[in-house]
Every structure is written in C-alpha cells, then in structure tokens.
mmCIF file of C-alpha atoms in Angstrom:
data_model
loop_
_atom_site.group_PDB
_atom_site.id
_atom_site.type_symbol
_atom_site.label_atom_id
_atom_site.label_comp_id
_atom_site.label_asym_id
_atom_site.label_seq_id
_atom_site.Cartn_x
_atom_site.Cartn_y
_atom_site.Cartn_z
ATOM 1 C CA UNK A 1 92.865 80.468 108.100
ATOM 2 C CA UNK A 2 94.344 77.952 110.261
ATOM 3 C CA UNK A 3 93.471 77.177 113.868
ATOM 4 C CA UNK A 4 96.333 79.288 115.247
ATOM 5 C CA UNK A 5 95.238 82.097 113.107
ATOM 6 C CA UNK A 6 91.452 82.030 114.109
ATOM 7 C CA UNK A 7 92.408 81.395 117.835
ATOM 8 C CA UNK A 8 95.215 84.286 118.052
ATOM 9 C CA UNK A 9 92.553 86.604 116.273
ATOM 10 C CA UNK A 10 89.501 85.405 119.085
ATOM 11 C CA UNK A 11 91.842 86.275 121.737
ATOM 12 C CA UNK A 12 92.289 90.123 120.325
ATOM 13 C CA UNK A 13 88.759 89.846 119.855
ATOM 14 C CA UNK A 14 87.951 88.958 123.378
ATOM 15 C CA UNK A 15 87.443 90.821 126.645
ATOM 16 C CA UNK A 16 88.016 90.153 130.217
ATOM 17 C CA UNK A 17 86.366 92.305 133.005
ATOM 18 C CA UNK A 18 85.362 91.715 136.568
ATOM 19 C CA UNK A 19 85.988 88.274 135.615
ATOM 20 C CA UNK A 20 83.664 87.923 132.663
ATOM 21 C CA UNK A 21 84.511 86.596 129.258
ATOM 22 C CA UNK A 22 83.008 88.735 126.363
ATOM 23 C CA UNK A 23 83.414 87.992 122.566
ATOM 24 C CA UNK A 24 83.762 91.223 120.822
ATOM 25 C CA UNK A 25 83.155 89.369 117.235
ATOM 26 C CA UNK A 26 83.292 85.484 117.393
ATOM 27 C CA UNK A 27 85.014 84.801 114.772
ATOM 28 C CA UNK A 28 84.885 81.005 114.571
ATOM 29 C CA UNK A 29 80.764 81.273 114.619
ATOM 30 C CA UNK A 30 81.359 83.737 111.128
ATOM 31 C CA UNK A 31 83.682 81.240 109.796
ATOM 32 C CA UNK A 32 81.338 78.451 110.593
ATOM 33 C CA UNK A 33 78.625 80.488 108.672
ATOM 34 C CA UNK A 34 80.244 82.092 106.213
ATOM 35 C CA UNK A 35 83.761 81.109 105.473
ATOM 36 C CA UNK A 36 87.339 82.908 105.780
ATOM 37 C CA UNK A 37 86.557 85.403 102.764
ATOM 38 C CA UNK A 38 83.831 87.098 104.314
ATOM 39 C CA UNK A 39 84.956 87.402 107.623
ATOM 40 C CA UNK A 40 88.407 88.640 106.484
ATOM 41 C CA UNK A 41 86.433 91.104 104.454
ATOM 42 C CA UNK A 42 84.215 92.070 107.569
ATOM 43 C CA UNK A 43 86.984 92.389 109.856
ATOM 44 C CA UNK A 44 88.799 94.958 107.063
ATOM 45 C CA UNK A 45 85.716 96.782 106.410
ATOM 46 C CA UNK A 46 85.245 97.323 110.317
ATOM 47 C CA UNK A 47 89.063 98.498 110.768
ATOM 48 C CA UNK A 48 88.474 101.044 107.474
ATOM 49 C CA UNK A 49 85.366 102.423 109.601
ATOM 50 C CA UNK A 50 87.508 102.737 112.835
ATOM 51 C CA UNK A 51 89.841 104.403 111.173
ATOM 52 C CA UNK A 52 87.659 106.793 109.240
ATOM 53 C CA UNK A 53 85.915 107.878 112.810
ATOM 54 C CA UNK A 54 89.360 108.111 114.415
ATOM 55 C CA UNK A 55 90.314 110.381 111.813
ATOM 56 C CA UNK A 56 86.733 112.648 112.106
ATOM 57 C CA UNK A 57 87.428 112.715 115.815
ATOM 58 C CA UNK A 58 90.664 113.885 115.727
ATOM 59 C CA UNK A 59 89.693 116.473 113.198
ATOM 60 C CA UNK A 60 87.016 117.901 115.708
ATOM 61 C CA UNK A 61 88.760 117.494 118.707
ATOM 62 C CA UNK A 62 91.751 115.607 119.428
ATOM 63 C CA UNK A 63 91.220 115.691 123.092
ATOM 64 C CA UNK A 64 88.565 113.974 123.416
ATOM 65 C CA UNK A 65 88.770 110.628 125.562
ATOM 66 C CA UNK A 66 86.824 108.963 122.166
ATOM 67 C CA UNK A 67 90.436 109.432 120.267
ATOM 68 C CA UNK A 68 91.745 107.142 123.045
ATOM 69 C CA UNK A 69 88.999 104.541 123.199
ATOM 70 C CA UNK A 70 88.877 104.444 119.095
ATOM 71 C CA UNK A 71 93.015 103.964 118.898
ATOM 72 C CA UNK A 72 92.247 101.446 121.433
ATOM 73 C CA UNK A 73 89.240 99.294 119.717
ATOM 74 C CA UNK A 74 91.664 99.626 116.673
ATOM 75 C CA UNK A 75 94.925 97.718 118.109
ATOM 76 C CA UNK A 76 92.502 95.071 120.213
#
C-alpha cells in the first residue's frame, strides 16, 4: 500500500465530532504490526460482516434506523 493509499483509507476510517478526532480502525498501527495482507484481509472480512447484518436487518425490518446507520458504517 502506498502512503496515499493508507492515508486516504485513515481518513474514511476517521471521525470528527464536537471537535474530537476518533480512529475507527488505525490502520497504519495494523500495518506497522502486521503488514498490508492482513489488514486488507481484516478490512474485507469486516465489510463481508456489514454487509451480511445489513442484509438480516433489512430482511426483518427495513425501517429500522439500524439499515441507515449499517449503509452508513459501510460507505465510511
């Protein structure tokens, strides 16, 4: 991954609110650790889950705010 990759990734990774910076997954502190392989496998792994409880939500009910919040911590 190069540095424009990992930094354009952090800042999809990373929330602002009421002025604080939070670090959903910091992703150079897994590539430190464990290398581009495994994170890219992590971060794939965690979009097949969001997807597979989006798609259970939407089964029960597809009104529910959740189906909002999950689309959401999908395209972050």
């Amino acid at each position: 991954m190069t540095v424009e990759t990992v930094k354009e990734a952090q800042d999809f990774l990373t929330v602002t609110n009421n002025g604080q910076v939070k670090r959903i997954i910091d992703i150079e502190m897994l590539l430190e650790r464990h290398g581009s392989t495994m994170v890219l496998s992590l971060l794939k792994d965690l979009l097949k889950e969001k997807q597979r409880i989006l798609r259970d939500l939407i089964v029960t009910d597809k009104t529910t705010p959740k189906v909002n919040d999950m689309i959401a911590a999908m395209f972050r």
